[in-house]
Amino acid sequence: TEEGAIICKSPQSASQGTARVRVTTGTDGQELQGGLTFFYYQSPVVDSITPCRGELSGGTVVSFSGRGMTAEGLQCRFGDTFVSASMTRWVSASLVLCVSPTSASAQVVAAELSFNDGGDFTMEGNRFVYEQGATVEGVVPSQALGGLGGQVVTVLGRHFGKTEELSCRFGLDHTLRGVYGTSTMIVCGVPSRAAGSVRLTVANNGADHSETGALFLYRSQTSGATLVPSSGPTSGGTPIMIVGSELGIGYEERVACRFGSRSVEGVVGGDGVIRCIAPSSAAIGD
């Protein structure tokens, strides 16, 4: 080359080990350079990456799971962008962590590792999806009873993804899988926790929770009965829970729930909560 370098492509080797490298002329076979060595290693394999998607802003910690991975010569690349050494970490022969760099646009790129300082990269076809991050704009209802499971909320926002990893996080330590409705609406169960307020966020990849969030309130249970939710459409069909610490009704006992002049059958669960389905109503407020 113009820089005075000689470029050679290594031939295949039947086994791992060190090979002597000699440089000779093509005309008379005179040796120009000797005393060089080249180490052949078994090619590491990346079986999967998790998560396989992240935000355009980067910062997603991606786990590369595989076999035979080494710390020496380790480099990570997303598409054409190399990850700095400080954002790459060898954990074990089966796990390497890389922080995804930023991307100027939504795209799918190859996520690859090198174990010889960028000379060769893995080629298992692992792909990483860059996309807009989820944005939370509101939650309905915005409160629930503390210490009670089985409650559900609707989260409103933008850029929700139809992914297996879609999740809602209540506070910092309670995460549940979300059910995709549209790119602007998802449904999430509410984890049971003590009374107080928390921040609700959403992640499309189960890891990078939205910078935006909605305030969610857990109310304390009182001795009186509480209706959850306390409103619904006139078409009926809303699942209702009647909660109270002193209802005094036995498990699986049949009860009747009266909505104005209409009665429907209810049942008491093992948690002491009465559950019934709201009937239809001819008018708002009936």
Short mmCIF file of C-alpha atoms in Angstrom, two decimals:
data_model
loop_
_atom_site.label_atom_id
_atom_site.label_comp_id
_atom_site.label_asym_id
_atom_site.label_seq_id
_atom_site.Cartn_x
_atom_site.Cartn_y
_atom_site.Cartn_z
CA THR A 1 0.00 0.00 0.00
CA GLU A 2 0.97 3.68 -0.14
CA GLU A 3 1.72 3.51 3.57
CA GLY A 4 4.26 0.76 2.96
CA ALA A 5 2.12 -1.96 4.49
CA ILE A 6 1.76 -5.45 3.08
CA ILE A 7 -1.77 -6.88 3.26
CA CYS A 8 -2.31 -10.64 3.39
CA LYS A 9 -5.44 -12.68 3.98
CA SER A 10 -4.95 -15.50 6.47
CA PRO A 11 -5.58 -19.00 5.10
CA GLN A 12 -7.75 -21.54 6.88
CA SER A 13 -6.29 -23.57 9.74
CA ALA A 14 -7.37 -27.02 10.89
CA SER A 15 -6.63 -26.29 14.53
CA GLN A 16 -6.12 -23.55 17.09
CA GLY A 17 -2.57 -22.40 17.72
CA THR A 18 0.33 -20.16 16.68
CA ALA A 19 1.64 -20.12 13.12
CA ARG A 20 4.89 -18.58 11.85
CA VAL A 21 4.42 -15.80 9.29
CA ARG A 22 7.06 -15.12 6.63
CA VAL A 23 6.97 -12.56 3.83
CA THR A 24 8.67 -13.55 0.57
CA THR A 25 8.95 -12.03 -2.90
CA GLY A 26 6.81 -13.45 -5.65
CA THR A 27 9.69 -13.82 -8.13
CA ASP A 28 12.50 -15.64 -6.40
CA GLY A 29 10.94 -16.52 -3.06
CA GLN A 30 13.45 -14.44 -1.13
CA GLU A 31 12.36 -13.92 2.48
CA LEU A 32 11.79 -10.23 3.23
CA GLN A 33 10.51 -10.53 6.74
CA GLY A 34 10.53 -13.31 9.30
CA GLY A 35 10.07 -13.83 13.01
CA LEU A 36 6.35 -12.93 12.92
CA THR A 37 3.62 -15.05 14.48
CA PHE A 38 -0.13 -15.28 13.98
CA PHE A 39 -2.49 -16.94 16.47
CA TYR A 40 -5.43 -18.97 15.20
CA TYR A 41 -8.38 -19.20 17.62
CA GLN A 42 -11.69 -21.03 17.55
CA SER A 43 -14.32 -18.61 16.25
CA PRO A 44 -16.61 -17.43 19.08
CA VAL A 45 -20.36 -17.69 18.49
CA VAL A 46 -23.05 -15.15 19.46
CA ASP A 47 -26.33 -17.04 19.86
CA SER A 48 -28.58 -14.08 20.75
CA ILE A 49 -28.73 -10.47 21.90
CA THR A 50 -31.10 -9.05 24.54
CA PRO A 51 -32.82 -6.68 24.19
CA CYS A 52 -32.84 -6.60 20.40
CA ARG A 53 -34.28 -3.07 20.16
CA GLY A 54 -33.58 0.33 21.69
CA GLU A 55 -34.10 4.07 21.40
CA LEU A 56 -32.47 6.40 18.88
CA SER A 57 -30.71 8.17 21.74
CA GLY A 58 -28.70 5.01 22.47
CA GLY A 59 -27.73 3.94 25.96
CA THR A 60 -29.35 0.48 25.85
CA VAL A 61 -27.27 -2.16 27.65
CA VAL A 62 -27.31 -5.11 25.24
CA SER A 63 -26.35 -8.62 26.39
CA PHE A 64 -24.52 -10.74 23.80
CA SER A 65 -24.97 -14.39 24.81
CA GLY A 66 -22.84 -17.04 23.17
CA ARG A 67 -19.85 -19.39 23.41
CA GLY A 68 -16.08 -19.07 23.42
CA MET A 69 -15.99 -15.30 23.86
CA THR A 70 -12.77 -13.73 25.16
CA ALA A 71 -11.78 -10.35 26.59
CA GLU A 72 -8.66 -10.01 24.45
CA GLY A 73 -9.17 -7.88 21.33
CA LEU A 74 -12.86 -7.34 22.16
CA GLN A 75 -14.76 -4.76 20.11
CA CYS A 76 -18.48 -4.16 19.62
CA ARG A 77 -20.19 -2.69 16.56
CA PHE A 78 -23.77 -1.63 15.75
CA GLY A 79 -24.05 -1.22 11.99
CA ASP A 80 -21.03 0.89 11.03
CA THR A 81 -20.65 2.47 14.49
CA PHE A 82 -18.03 1.12 16.89
CA VAL A 83 -18.68 1.14 20.63
CA SER A 84 -15.98 2.68 22.79
CA ALA A 85 -13.97 0.39 25.07
CA SER A 86 -15.50 2.03 28.14
CA MET A 87 -18.97 0.98 26.93
CA THR A 88 -17.98 -2.64 26.27
CA ARG A 89 -17.57 -5.25 29.00
CA TRP A 90 -16.52 -8.89 28.92
CA VAL A 91 -18.35 -10.79 31.68
CA SER A 92 -17.64 -14.42 30.84
CA ALA A 93 -17.04 -16.77 27.92
CA SER A 94 -20.81 -16.78 27.40
CA LEU A 95 -21.69 -13.10 28.05
CA VAL A 96 -20.54 -9.71 26.75
CA LEU A 97 -22.27 -6.39 27.49
CA CYS A 98 -22.30 -3.44 25.06
CA VAL A 99 -24.03 -0.05 25.32
CA SER A 100 -25.76 0.87 22.06
CA PRO A 101 -24.54 4.09 20.41
CA THR A 102 -26.91 6.78 19.10
CA SER A 103 -28.60 6.53 15.70
CA ALA A 104 -29.74 9.39 13.48
CA SER A 105 -32.79 7.49 12.23
CA ALA A 106 -35.01 4.48 12.86
CA GLN A 107 -33.32 1.47 11.29
CA VAL A 108 -32.28 -2.16 11.69
CA VAL A 109 -28.54 -2.78 11.99
CA ALA A 110 -26.24 -5.73 12.52
CA ALA A 111 -24.98 -6.13 16.10
CA GLU A 112 -21.58 -7.81 16.04
CA LEU A 113 -18.52 -8.57 18.14
CA SER A 114 -14.84 -8.79 17.23
CA PHE A 115 -12.19 -10.64 19.23
CA ASN A 116 -9.13 -9.49 17.25
CA ASP A 117 -9.37 -5.69 17.49
CA GLY A 118 -11.82 -5.32 14.61
CA GLY A 119 -10.11 -7.59 12.10
CA ASP A 120 -13.05 -10.03 12.00
CA PHE A 121 -16.60 -9.75 13.31
CA THR A 122 -19.16 -12.39 14.20
CA MET A 123 -21.64 -13.12 11.43
CA GLU A 124 -24.58 -14.88 13.09
CA GLY A 125 -27.07 -12.35 11.73
CA ASN A 126 -28.12 -10.76 15.03
CA ARG A 127 -30.07 -7.57 14.38
CA PHE A 128 -30.74 -4.53 16.57
CA VAL A 129 -33.76 -2.27 15.94
CA TYR A 130 -33.47 1.48 16.49
CA GLU A 131 -36.84 3.13 17.12
CA GLN A 132 -38.61 6.04 18.80
CA GLY A 133 -38.86 5.59 22.55
CA ALA A 134 -42.24 5.33 24.27
CA THR A 135 -43.80 8.54 25.60
CA VAL A 136 -46.35 8.41 28.45
CA GLU A 137 -48.96 11.17 28.50
CA GLY A 138 -51.53 9.84 30.97
CA VAL A 139 -53.04 6.86 32.80
CA VAL A 140 -56.73 5.97 33.38
CA PRO A 141 -57.66 5.50 36.15
CA SER A 142 -54.83 7.37 37.83
CA GLN A 143 -55.23 5.60 41.18
CA ALA A 144 -55.87 2.19 42.69
CA LEU A 145 -56.27 0.57 46.10
CA GLY A 146 -53.03 -0.28 47.88
CA GLY A 147 -52.42 -3.92 48.79
CA LEU A 148 -54.89 -5.25 46.20
CA GLY A 149 -54.06 -7.29 43.09
CA GLY A 150 -56.07 -7.74 39.90
CA GLN A 151 -56.50 -4.04 39.07
CA VAL A 152 -55.95 -2.77 35.52
CA VAL A 153 -55.10 0.62 33.98
CA THR A 154 -55.00 2.08 30.47
CA VAL A 155 -51.84 4.01 29.61
CA LEU A 156 -52.05 6.75 26.97
CA GLY A 157 -49.13 8.17 25.02
CA ARG A 158 -47.11 7.83 21.80
CA HIS A 159 -44.70 5.41 20.13
CA PHE A 160 -45.83 2.30 21.99
CA GLY A 161 -44.46 -0.80 20.28
CA LYS A 162 -46.16 -4.11 19.59
CA THR A 163 -43.37 -6.15 21.16
CA GLU A 164 -43.06 -9.12 23.50
CA GLU A 165 -41.01 -6.97 25.88
CA LEU A 166 -43.60 -4.15 26.21
CA SER A 167 -43.88 -3.37 29.92
CA CYS A 168 -45.14 -0.90 32.52
CA ARG A 169 -43.12 -0.01 35.59
CA PHE A 170 -44.67 1.33 38.77
CA GLY A 171 -41.99 3.15 40.74
CA LEU A 172 -38.53 1.58 40.47
CA ASP A 173 -39.13 -2.03 41.41
CA HIS A 174 -42.51 -3.25 40.12
CA THR A 175 -42.65 -4.12 36.42
CA LEU A 176 -45.46 -5.94 34.60
CA ARG A 177 -45.93 -6.90 30.97
CA GLY A 178 -48.14 -4.55 28.95
CA VAL A 179 -50.86 -5.51 26.47
CA TYR A 180 -50.59 -3.60 23.19
CA GLY A 181 -53.69 -1.83 21.92
CA THR A 182 -52.41 0.82 19.52
CA SER A 183 -49.30 2.97 19.23
CA THR A 184 -51.05 5.43 21.57
CA MET A 185 -52.74 3.07 24.07
CA ILE A 186 -51.75 0.00 26.08
CA VAL A 187 -53.23 -1.86 29.05
CA CYS A 188 -51.26 -2.91 32.12
CA GLY A 189 -52.02 -4.77 35.31
CA VAL A 190 -51.38 -2.93 38.56
CA PRO A 191 -48.93 -4.59 40.99
CA SER A 192 -49.96 -4.77 44.61
CA ARG A 193 -48.10 -2.35 46.86
CA ALA A 194 -48.62 -0.12 49.89
CA ALA A 195 -50.41 3.23 49.78
CA GLY A 196 -48.47 6.12 48.25
CA SER A 197 -47.65 7.71 44.91
CA VAL A 198 -45.32 6.31 42.24
CA ARG A 199 -44.23 7.20 38.71
CA LEU A 200 -45.57 4.97 35.93
CA THR A 201 -43.31 4.53 32.89
CA VAL A 202 -43.35 2.31 29.77
CA ALA A 203 -40.59 0.42 27.93
CA ASN A 204 -40.94 -1.12 24.47
CA ASN A 205 -37.92 -3.36 25.07
CA GLY A 206 -38.47 -4.18 28.74
CA ALA A 207 -35.33 -2.28 29.72
CA ASP A 208 -35.33 1.38 28.65
CA HIS A 209 -38.26 2.94 30.47
CA SER A 210 -39.63 6.22 29.14
CA GLU A 211 -38.21 9.54 30.31
CA THR A 212 -41.80 10.75 30.52
CA GLY A 213 -44.16 9.23 33.07
CA ALA A 214 -47.52 9.63 34.79
CA LEU A 215 -48.16 10.00 38.50
CA PHE A 216 -50.07 7.02 39.90
CA LEU A 217 -51.64 6.96 43.36
CA TYR A 218 -52.17 3.95 45.61
CA ARG A 219 -54.99 4.72 48.06
CA SER A 220 -55.17 3.17 51.50
CA GLN A 221 -58.03 0.75 52.19
CA THR A 222 -60.57 1.85 54.77
CA SER A 223 -63.19 -0.06 56.78
CA GLY A 224 -65.92 1.20 54.42
CA ALA A 225 -66.59 -0.30 51.01
CA THR A 226 -64.89 1.14 47.90
CA LEU A 227 -65.92 0.67 44.26
CA VAL A 228 -63.11 0.10 41.73
CA PRO A 229 -63.51 1.49 39.12
CA SER A 230 -66.25 3.92 40.09
CA SER A 231 -67.43 4.66 36.53
CA GLY A 232 -67.99 2.95 33.18
CA PRO A 233 -69.74 3.25 29.79
CA THR A 234 -73.53 3.06 29.44
CA SER A 235 -73.14 -0.11 27.37
CA GLY A 236 -72.19 -1.96 30.56
CA GLY A 237 -69.71 -4.82 30.80
CA THR A 238 -67.26 -3.05 33.13
CA PRO A 239 -65.68 -5.48 35.66
CA ILE A 240 -66.30 -3.99 39.12
CA MET A 241 -64.56 -4.76 42.41
CA ILE A 242 -66.14 -3.87 45.77
CA VAL A 243 -63.44 -3.71 48.40
CA GLY A 244 -63.69 -3.28 52.16
CA SER A 245 -61.92 -4.72 55.19
CA GLU A 246 -65.16 -5.40 57.11
CA LEU A 247 -67.61 -6.67 54.50
CA GLY A 248 -68.07 -9.90 56.47
CA ILE A 249 -68.84 -12.14 53.49
CA GLY A 250 -67.45 -15.65 53.02
CA TYR A 251 -65.26 -16.94 50.22
CA GLU A 252 -67.16 -17.91 47.02
CA GLU A 253 -70.43 -16.78 48.57
CA ARG A 254 -72.94 -15.62 45.96
CA VAL A 255 -74.06 -12.02 46.28
CA ALA A 256 -76.12 -9.54 44.25
CA CYS A 257 -74.78 -6.18 43.08
CA ARG A 258 -77.50 -3.58 42.54
CA PHE A 259 -76.86 -0.71 40.10
CA GLY A 260 -79.83 1.62 40.54
CA SER A 261 -82.83 -0.60 39.77
CA ARG A 262 -80.77 -3.34 38.08
CA SER A 263 -79.26 -6.32 39.88
CA VAL A 264 -76.50 -8.62 38.67
CA GLU A 265 -74.90 -11.63 40.29
CA GLY A 266 -71.54 -11.24 42.00
CA VAL A 267 -69.05 -13.51 43.69
CA VAL A 268 -66.62 -13.16 46.59
CA GLY A 269 -63.00 -14.10 45.89
CA GLY A 270 -60.47 -15.57 48.26
CA ASP A 271 -59.12 -12.06 48.85
CA GLY A 272 -62.51 -10.95 50.23
CA VAL A 273 -63.24 -8.75 47.21
CA ILE A 274 -66.71 -8.81 45.62
CA ARG A 275 -66.58 -8.94 41.81
CA CYS A 276 -69.44 -8.31 39.41
CA ILE A 277 -70.09 -6.96 35.92
CA ALA A 278 -71.85 -3.61 35.55
CA PRO A 279 -75.14 -3.87 33.57
CA SER A 280 -76.03 -1.50 30.74
CA SER A 281 -77.75 1.79 31.53
CA ALA A 282 -80.33 3.69 29.49
CA ALA A 283 -78.90 7.06 30.48
CA ILE A 284 -75.75 8.61 31.89
CA GLY A 285 -75.87 8.66 35.68
CA ASP A 286 -78.77 6.16 35.83
#
